[in-house]
mmCIF file with all atom_site columns, C-alpha atoms in Angstrom:
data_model
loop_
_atom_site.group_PDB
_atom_site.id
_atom_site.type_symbol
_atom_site.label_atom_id
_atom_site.label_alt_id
_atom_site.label_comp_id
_atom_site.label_asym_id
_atom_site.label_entity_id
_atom_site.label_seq_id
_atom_site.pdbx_PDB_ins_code
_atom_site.Cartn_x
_atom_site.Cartn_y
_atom_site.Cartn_z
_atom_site.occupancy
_atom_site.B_iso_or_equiv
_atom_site.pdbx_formal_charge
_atom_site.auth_seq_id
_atom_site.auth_comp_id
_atom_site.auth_asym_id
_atom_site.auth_atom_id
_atom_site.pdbx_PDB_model_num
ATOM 1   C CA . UNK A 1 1   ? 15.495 12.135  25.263  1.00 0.00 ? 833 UNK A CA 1
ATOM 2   C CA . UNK A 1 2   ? 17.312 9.832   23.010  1.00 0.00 ? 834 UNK A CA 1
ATOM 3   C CA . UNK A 1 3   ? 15.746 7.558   20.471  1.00 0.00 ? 835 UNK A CA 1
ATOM 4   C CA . UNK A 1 4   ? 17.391 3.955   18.958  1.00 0.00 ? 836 UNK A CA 1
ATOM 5   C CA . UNK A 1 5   ? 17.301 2.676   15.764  1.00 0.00 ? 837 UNK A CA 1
ATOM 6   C CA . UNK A 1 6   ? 17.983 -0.969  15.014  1.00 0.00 ? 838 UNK A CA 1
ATOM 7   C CA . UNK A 1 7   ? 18.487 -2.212  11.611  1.00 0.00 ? 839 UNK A CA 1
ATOM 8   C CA . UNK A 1 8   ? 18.796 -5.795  10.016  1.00 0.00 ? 840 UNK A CA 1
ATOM 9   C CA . UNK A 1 9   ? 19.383 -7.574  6.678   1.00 0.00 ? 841 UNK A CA 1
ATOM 10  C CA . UNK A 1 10  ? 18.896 -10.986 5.943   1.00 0.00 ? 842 UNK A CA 1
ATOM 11  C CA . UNK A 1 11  ? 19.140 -10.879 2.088   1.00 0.00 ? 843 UNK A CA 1
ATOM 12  C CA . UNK A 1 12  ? 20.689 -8.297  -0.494  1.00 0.00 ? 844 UNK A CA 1
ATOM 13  C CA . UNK A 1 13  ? 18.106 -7.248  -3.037  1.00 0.00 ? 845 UNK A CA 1
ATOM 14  C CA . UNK A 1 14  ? 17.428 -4.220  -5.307  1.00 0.00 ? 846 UNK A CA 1
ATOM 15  C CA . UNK A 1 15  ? 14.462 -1.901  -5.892  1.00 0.00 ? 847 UNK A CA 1
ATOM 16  C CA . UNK A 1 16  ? 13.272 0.139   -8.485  1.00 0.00 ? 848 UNK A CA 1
ATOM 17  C CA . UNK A 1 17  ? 11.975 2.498   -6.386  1.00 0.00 ? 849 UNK A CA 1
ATOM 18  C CA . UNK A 1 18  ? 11.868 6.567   -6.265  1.00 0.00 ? 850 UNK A CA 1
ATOM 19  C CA . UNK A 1 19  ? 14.279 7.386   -3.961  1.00 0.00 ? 851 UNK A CA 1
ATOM 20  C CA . UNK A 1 20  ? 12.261 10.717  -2.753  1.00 0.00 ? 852 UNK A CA 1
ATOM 21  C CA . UNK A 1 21  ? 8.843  8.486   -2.176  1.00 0.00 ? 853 UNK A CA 1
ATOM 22  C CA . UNK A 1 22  ? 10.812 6.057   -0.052  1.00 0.00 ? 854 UNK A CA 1
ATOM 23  C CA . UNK A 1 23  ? 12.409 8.666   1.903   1.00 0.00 ? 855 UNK A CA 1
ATOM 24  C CA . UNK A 1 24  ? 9.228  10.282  2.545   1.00 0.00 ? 856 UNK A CA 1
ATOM 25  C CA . UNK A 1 25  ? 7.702  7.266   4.064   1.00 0.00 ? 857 UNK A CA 1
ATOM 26  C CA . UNK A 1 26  ? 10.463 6.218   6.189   1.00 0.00 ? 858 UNK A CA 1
ATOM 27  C CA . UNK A 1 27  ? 10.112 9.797   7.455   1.00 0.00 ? 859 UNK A CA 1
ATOM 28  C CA . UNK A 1 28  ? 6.494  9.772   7.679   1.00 0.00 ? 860 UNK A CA 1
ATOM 29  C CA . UNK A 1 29  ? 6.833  6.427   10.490  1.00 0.00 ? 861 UNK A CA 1
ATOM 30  C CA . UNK A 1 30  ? 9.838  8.223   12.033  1.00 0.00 ? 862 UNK A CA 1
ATOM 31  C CA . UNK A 1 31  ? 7.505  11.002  12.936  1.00 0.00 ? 863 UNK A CA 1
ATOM 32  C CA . UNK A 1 32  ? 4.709  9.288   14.097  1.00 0.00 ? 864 UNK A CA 1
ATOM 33  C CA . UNK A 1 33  ? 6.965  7.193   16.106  1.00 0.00 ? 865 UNK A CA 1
ATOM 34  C CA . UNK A 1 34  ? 8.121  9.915   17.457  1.00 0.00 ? 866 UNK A CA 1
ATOM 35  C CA . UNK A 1 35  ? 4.800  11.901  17.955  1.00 0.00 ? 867 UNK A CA 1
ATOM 36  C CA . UNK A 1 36  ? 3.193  9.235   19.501  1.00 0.00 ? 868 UNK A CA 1
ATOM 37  C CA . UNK A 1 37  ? 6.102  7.707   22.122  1.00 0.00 ? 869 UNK A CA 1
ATOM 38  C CA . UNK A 1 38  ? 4.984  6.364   25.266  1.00 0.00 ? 870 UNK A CA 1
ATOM 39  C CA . UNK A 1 39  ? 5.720  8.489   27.899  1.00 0.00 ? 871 UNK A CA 1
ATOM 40  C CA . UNK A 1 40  ? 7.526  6.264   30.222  1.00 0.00 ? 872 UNK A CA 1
ATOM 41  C CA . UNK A 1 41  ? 10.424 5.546   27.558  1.00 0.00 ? 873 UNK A CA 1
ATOM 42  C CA . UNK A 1 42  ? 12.804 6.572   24.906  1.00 0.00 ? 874 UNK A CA 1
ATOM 43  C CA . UNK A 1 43  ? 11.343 5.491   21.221  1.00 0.00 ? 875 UNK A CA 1
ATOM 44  C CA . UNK A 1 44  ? 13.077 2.359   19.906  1.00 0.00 ? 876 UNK A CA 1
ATOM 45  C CA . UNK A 1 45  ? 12.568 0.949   16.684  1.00 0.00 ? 877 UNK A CA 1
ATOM 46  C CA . UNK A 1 46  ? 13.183 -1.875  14.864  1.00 0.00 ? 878 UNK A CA 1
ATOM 47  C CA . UNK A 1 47  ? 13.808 -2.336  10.830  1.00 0.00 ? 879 UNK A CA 1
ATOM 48  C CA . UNK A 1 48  ? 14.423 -6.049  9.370   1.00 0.00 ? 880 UNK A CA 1
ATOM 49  C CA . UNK A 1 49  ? 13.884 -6.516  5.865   1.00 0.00 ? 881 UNK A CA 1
ATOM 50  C CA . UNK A 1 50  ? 14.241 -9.841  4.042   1.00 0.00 ? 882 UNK A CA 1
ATOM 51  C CA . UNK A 1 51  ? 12.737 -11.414 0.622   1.00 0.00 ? 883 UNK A CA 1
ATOM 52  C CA . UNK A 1 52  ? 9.600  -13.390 -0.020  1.00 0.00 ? 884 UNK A CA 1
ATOM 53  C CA . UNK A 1 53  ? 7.579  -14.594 -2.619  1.00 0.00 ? 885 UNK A CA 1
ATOM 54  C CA . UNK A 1 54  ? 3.780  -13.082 -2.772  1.00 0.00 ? 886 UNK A CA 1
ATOM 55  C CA . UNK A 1 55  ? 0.907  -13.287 -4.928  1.00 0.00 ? 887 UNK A CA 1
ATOM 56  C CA . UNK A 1 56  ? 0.843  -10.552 -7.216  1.00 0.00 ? 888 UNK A CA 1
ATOM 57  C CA . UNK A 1 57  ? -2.260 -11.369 -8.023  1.00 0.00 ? 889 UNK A CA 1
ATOM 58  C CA . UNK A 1 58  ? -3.311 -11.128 -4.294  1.00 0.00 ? 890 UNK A CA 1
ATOM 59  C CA . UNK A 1 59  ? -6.663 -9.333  -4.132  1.00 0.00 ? 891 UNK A CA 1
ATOM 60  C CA . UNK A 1 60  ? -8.107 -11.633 -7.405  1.00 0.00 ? 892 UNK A CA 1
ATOM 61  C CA . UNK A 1 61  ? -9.947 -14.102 -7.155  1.00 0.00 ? 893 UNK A CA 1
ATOM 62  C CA . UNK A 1 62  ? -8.455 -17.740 -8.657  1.00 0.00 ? 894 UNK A CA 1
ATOM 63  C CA . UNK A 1 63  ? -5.471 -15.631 -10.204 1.00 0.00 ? 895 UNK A CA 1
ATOM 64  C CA . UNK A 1 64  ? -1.799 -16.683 -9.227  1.00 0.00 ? 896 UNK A CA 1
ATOM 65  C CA . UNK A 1 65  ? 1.862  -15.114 -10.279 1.00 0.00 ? 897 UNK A CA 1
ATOM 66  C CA . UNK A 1 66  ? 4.640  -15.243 -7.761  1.00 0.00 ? 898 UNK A CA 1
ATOM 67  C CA . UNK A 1 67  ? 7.074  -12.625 -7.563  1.00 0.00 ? 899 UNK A CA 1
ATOM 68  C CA . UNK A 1 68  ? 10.383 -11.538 -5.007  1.00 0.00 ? 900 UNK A CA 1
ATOM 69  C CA . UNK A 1 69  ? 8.785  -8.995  -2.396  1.00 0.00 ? 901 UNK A CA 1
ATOM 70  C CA . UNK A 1 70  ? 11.457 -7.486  -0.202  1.00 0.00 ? 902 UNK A CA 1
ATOM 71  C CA . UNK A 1 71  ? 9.424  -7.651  3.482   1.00 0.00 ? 903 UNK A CA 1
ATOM 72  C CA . UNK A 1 72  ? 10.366 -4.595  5.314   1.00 0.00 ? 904 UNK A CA 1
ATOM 73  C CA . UNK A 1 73  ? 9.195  -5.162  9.503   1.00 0.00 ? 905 UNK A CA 1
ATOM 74  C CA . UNK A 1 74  ? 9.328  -1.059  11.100  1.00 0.00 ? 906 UNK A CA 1
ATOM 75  C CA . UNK A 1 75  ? 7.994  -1.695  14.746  1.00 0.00 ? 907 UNK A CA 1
ATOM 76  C CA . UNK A 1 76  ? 8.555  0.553   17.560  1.00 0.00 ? 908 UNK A CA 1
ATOM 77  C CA . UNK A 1 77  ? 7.506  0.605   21.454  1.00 0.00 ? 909 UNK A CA 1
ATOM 78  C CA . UNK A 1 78  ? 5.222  3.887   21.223  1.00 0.00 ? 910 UNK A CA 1
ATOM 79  C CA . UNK A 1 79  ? 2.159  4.532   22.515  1.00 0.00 ? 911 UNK A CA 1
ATOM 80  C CA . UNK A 1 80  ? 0.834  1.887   19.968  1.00 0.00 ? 912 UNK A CA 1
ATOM 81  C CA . UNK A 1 81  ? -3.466 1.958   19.396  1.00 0.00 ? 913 UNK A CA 1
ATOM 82  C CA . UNK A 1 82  ? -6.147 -0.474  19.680  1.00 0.00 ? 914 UNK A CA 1
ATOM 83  C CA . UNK A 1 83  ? -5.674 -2.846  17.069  1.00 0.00 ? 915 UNK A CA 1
ATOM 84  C CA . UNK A 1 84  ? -9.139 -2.553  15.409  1.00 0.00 ? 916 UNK A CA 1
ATOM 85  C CA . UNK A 1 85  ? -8.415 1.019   14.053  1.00 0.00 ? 917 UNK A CA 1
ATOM 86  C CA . UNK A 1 86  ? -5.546 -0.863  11.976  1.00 0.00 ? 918 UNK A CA 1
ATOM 87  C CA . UNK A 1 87  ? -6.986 -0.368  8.635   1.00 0.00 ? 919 UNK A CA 1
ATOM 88  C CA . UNK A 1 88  ? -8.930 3.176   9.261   1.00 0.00 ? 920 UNK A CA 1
ATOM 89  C CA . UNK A 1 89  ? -5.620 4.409   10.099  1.00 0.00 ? 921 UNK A CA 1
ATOM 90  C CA . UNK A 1 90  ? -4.975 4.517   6.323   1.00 0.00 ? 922 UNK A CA 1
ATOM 91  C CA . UNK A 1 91  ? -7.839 6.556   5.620   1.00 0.00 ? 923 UNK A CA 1
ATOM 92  C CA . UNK A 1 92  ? -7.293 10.378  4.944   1.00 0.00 ? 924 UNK A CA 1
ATOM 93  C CA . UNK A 1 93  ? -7.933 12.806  7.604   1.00 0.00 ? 925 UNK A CA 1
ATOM 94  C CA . UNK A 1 94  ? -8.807 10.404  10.482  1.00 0.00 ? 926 UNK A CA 1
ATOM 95  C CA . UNK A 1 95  ? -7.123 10.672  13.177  1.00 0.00 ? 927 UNK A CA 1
ATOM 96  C CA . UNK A 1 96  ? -7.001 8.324   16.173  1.00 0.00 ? 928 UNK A CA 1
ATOM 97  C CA . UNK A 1 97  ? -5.043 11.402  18.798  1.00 0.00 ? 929 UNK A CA 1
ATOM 98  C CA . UNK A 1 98  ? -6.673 14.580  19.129  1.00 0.00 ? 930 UNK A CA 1
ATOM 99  C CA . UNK A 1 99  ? -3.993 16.889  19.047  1.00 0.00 ? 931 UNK A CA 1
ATOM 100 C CA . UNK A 1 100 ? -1.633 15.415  16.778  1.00 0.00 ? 932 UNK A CA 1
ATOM 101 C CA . UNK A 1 101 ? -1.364 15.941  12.712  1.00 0.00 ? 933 UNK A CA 1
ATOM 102 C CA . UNK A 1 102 ? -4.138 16.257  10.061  1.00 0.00 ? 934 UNK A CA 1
ATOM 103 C CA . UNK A 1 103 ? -4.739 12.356  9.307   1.00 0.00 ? 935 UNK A CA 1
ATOM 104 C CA . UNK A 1 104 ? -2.680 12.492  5.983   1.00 0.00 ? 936 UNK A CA 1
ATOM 105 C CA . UNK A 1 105 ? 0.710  11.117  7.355   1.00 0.00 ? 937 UNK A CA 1
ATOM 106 C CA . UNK A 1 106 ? -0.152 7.161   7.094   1.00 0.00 ? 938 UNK A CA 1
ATOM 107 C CA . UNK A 1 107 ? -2.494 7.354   3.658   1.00 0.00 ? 939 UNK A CA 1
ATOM 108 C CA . UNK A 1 108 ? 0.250  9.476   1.876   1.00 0.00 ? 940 UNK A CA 1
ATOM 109 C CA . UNK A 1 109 ? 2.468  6.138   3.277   1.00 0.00 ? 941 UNK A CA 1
ATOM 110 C CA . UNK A 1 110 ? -0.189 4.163   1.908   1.00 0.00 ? 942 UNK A CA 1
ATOM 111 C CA . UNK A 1 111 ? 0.042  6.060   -1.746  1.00 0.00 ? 943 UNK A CA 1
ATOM 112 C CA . UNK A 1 112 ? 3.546  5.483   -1.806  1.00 0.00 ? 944 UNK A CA 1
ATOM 113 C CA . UNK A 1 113 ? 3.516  1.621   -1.372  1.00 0.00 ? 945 UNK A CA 1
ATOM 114 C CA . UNK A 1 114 ? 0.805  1.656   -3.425  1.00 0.00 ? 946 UNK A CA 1
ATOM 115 C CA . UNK A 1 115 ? 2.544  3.291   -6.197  1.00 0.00 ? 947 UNK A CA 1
ATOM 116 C CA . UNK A 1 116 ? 5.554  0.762   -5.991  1.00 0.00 ? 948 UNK A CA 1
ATOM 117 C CA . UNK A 1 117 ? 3.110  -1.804  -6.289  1.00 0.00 ? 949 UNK A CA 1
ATOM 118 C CA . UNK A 1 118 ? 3.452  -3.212  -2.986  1.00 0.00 ? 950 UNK A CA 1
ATOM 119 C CA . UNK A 1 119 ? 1.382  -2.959  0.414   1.00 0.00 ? 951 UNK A CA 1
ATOM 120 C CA . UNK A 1 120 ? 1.605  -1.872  4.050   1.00 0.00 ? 952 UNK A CA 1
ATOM 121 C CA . UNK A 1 121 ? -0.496 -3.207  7.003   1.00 0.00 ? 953 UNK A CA 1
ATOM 122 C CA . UNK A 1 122 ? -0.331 -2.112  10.671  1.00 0.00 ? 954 UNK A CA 1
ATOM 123 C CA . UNK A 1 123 ? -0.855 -4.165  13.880  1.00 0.00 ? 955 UNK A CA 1
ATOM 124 C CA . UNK A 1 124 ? -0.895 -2.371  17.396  1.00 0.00 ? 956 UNK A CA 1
ATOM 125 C CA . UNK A 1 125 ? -1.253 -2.877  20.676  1.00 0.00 ? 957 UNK A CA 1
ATOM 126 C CA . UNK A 1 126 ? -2.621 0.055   23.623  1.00 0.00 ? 958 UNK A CA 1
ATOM 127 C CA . UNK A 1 127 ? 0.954  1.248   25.520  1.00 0.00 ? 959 UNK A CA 1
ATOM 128 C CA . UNK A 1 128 ? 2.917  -1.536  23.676  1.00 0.00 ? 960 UNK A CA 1
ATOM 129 C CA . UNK A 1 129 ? 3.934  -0.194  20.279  1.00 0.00 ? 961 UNK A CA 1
ATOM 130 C CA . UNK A 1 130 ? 3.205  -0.016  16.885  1.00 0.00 ? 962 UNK A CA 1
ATOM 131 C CA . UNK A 1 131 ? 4.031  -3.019  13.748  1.00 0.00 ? 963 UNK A CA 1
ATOM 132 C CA . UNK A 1 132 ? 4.220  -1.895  10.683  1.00 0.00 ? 964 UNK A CA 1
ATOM 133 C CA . UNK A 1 133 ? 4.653  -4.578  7.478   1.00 0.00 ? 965 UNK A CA 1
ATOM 134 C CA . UNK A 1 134 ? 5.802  -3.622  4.087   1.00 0.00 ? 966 UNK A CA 1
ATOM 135 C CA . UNK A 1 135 ? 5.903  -5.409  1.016   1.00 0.00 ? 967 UNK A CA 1
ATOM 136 C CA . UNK A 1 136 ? 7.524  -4.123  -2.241  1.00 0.00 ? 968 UNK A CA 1
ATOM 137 C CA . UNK A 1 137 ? 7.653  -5.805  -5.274  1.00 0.00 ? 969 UNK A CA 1
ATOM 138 C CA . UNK A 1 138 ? 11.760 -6.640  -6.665  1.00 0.00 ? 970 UNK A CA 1
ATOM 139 C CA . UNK A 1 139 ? 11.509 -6.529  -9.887  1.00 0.00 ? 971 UNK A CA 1
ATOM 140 C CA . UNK A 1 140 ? 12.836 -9.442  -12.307 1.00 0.00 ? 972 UNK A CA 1
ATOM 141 C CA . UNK A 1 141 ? 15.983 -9.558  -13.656 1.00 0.00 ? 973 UNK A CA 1
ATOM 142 C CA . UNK A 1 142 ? 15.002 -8.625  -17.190 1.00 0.00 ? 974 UNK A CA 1
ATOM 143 C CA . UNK A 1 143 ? 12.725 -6.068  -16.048 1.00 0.00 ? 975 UNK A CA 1
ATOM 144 C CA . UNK A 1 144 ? 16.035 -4.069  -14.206 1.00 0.00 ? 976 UNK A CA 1
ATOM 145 C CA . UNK A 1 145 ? 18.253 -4.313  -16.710 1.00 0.00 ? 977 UNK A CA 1
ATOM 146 C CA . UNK A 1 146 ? 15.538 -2.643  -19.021 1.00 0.00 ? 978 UNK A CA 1
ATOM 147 C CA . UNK A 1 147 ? 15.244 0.164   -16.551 1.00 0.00 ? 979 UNK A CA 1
ATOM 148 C CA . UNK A 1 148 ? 19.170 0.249   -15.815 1.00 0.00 ? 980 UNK A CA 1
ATOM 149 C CA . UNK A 1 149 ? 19.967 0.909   -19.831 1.00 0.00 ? 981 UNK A CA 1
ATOM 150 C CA . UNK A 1 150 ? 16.943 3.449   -19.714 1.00 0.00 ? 982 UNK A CA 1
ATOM 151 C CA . UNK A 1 151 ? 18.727 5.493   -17.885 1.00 0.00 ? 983 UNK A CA 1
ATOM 152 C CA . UNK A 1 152 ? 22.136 5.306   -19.524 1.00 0.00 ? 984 UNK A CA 1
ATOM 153 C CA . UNK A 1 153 ? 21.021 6.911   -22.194 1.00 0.00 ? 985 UNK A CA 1
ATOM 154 C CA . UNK A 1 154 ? 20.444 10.694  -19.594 1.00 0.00 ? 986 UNK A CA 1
#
């Protein structure tokens, strides 16, 4: 069994991210794409990212502040799940496959965005794959540089 990995890039950008955390939850949806293929067909996944301008201010009310968001699209044809488990997915230690994992996989992915002050959301479909949707906020300009001559001085 093979599986394919296709990656796209519509727009260079740069992250202040840790490098660990990220690696972790690219690793994390590797798994589970892996865990949970369908059995009629090699996993394939897909990974576009491009930039877009979100609401930082998203979950209050009335407030508005616009920053870059690199958009990260991680899809894959797996075994997929009905869609209206999408957000209990996130919660620790449920699980929507009986054999399979603990249920801390997806909210440890969920941490991680969290912590880079971005989100994740999930759409999926019974036998027809998974979609997962990550923002993560680019930080401005001014706000790099400060962290780039931070660490100059190690």
């Amino acid at each position: 069994s093979s599986i394919t990995i296709n990656y796209s890039n519509n727009e260079e950008f740069t992250l202040k991210a840790d490098a660990v955390l990220l690696t972790n939850l690219f690793k994390e949806l590797l798994s589970n794409s892996c865990k949970f293929k369908h059995p009629d067909r090699n996993p394939e996944i897909t990974i576009t990212t491009d930039v877009v301008l979100n609401n930082i201010f998203k979950f209050t009310e009335n407030r508005y502040k616009y920053e870059n968001f690199v958009r990260i699209r991680y899809a894959d044809n797996g075994s997929g799940f009905n869609n209206i488990y999408s957000r209990q997915v996130f919660e620790l230690f449920r699980k929507l496959h009986e054999n399979e994992g603990v249920g801390i996989g997806l909210p440890y992915c969920k941490k991680i965005v969290d912590m880079h002050q971005g989100t994740i959301t999930v759409s999926s479909d019974q036998n027809a794959g998974t979609k997962f949707t990550i923002l993560l906020l680019i930080p401005p300009v001014d706000s790099l540089m400060k962290h780039l001559n931070s660490l100059e001085k190690y």
